PDB file of C-alpha atoms in Angstrom:
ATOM      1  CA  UNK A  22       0.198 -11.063 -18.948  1.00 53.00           C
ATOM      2  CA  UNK A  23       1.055 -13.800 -16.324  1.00 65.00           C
ATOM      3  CA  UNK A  24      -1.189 -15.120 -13.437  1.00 80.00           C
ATOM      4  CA  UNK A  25       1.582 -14.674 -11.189  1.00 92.00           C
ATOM      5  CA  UNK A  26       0.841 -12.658  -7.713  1.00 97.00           C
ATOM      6  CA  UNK A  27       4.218 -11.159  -5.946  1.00 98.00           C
ATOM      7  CA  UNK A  28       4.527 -10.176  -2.500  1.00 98.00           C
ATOM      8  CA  UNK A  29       6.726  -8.045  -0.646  1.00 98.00           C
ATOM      9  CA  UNK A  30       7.643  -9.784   2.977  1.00 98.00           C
ATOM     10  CA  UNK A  31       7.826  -7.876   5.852  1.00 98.00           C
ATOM     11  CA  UNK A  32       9.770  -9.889   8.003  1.00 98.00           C
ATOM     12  CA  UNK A  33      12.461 -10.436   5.835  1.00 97.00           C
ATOM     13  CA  UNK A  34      12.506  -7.437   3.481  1.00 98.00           C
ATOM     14  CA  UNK A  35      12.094  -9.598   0.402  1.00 98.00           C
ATOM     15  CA  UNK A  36      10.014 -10.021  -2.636  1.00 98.00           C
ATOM     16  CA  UNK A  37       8.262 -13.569  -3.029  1.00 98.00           C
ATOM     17  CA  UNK A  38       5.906 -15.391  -5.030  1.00 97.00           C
ATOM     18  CA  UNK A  39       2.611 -17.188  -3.562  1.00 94.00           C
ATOM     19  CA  UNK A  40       4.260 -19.444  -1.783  1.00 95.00           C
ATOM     20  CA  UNK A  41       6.008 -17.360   0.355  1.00 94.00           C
ATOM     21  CA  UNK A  42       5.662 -16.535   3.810  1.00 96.00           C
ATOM     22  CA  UNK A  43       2.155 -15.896   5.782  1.00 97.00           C
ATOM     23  CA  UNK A  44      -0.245 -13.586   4.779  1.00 96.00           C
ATOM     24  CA  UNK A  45      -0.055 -11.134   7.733  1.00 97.00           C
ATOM     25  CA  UNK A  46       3.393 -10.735   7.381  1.00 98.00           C
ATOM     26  CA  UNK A  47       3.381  -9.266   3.882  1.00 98.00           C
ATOM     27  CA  UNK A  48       2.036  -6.739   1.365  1.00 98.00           C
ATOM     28  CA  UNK A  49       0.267  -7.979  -2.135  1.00 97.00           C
ATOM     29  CA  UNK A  50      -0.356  -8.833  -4.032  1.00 97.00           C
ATOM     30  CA  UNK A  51       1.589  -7.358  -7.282  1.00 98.00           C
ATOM     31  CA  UNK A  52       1.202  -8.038 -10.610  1.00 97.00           C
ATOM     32  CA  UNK A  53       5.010  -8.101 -10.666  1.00 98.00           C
ATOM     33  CA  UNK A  54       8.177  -8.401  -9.050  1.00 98.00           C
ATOM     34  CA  UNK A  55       9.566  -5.172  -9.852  1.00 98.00           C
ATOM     35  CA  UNK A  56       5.890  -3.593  -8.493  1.00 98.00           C
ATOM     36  CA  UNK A  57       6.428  -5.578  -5.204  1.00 98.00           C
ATOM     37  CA  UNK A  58       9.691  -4.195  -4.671  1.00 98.00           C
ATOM     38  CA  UNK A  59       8.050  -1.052  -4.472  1.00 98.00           C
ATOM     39  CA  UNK A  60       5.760  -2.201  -2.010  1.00 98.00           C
ATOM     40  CA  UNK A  61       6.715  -0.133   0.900  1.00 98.00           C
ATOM     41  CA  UNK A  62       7.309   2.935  -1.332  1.00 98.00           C
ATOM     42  CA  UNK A  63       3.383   2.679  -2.246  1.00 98.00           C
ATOM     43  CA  UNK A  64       2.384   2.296   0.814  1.00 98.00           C
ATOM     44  CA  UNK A  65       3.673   5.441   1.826  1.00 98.00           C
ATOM     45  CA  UNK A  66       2.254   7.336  -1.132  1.00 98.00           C
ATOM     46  CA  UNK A  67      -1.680   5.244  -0.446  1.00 98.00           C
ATOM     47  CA  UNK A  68      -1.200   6.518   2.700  1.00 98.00           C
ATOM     48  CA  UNK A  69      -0.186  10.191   2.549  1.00 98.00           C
ATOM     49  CA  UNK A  70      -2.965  10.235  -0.073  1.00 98.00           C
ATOM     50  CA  UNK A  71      -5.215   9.067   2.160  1.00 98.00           C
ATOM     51  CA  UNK A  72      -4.211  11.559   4.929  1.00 98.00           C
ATOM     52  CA  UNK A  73      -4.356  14.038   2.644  1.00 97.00           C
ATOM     53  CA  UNK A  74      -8.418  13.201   1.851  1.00 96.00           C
ATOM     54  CA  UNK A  75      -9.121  13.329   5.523  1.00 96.00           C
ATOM     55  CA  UNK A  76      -8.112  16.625   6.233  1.00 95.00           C
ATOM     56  CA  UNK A  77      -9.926  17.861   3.361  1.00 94.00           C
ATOM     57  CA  UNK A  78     -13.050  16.045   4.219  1.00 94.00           C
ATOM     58  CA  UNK A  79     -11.956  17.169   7.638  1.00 93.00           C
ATOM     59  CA  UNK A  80     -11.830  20.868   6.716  1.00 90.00           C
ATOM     60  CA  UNK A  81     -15.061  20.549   4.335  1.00 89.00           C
ATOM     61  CA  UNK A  82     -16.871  19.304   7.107  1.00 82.00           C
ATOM     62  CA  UNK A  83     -15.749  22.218   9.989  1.00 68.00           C
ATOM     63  CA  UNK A  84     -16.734  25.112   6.638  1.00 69.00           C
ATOM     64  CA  UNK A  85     -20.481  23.110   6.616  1.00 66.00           C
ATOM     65  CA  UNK A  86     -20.018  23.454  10.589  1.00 63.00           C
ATOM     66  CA  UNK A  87     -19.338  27.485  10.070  1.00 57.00           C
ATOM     67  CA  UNK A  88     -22.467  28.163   8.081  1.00 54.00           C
TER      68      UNK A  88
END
């Protein structure tokens, strides 16, 4: 396994290594480049997953409310 990081770039839609552009404007890091190309695509899925947790802790929370 390598010690390379990846990043996916915001601002220019690209994959890079370490030294790529600043940290705010990107997403990493990823073990490797193929992962970081993905980047967007797993952000959507961390996200919907996360939505999905709220509601339920949402909706746990208004049954304890109910009682």
């Amino acid at each position: 396994m390598s010690d390379e990081q990846w990043f996916y770039c915001l601002k220019h839609h690209t994959v890079e290594g370490a030294d790529g552009c600043r940290a705010a404007d990107r997403l990493g890091p990823y073990p490797d480049k193929e992962t970081a190309a993905r980047a967007l695509e797993i952000a959507r899925e961390r996200t919907e997953a996360a939505d999905r947790a709220d509601r339920e802790w949402a909706e746990r929370g208004a049954a304890d409310r109910d009682d």
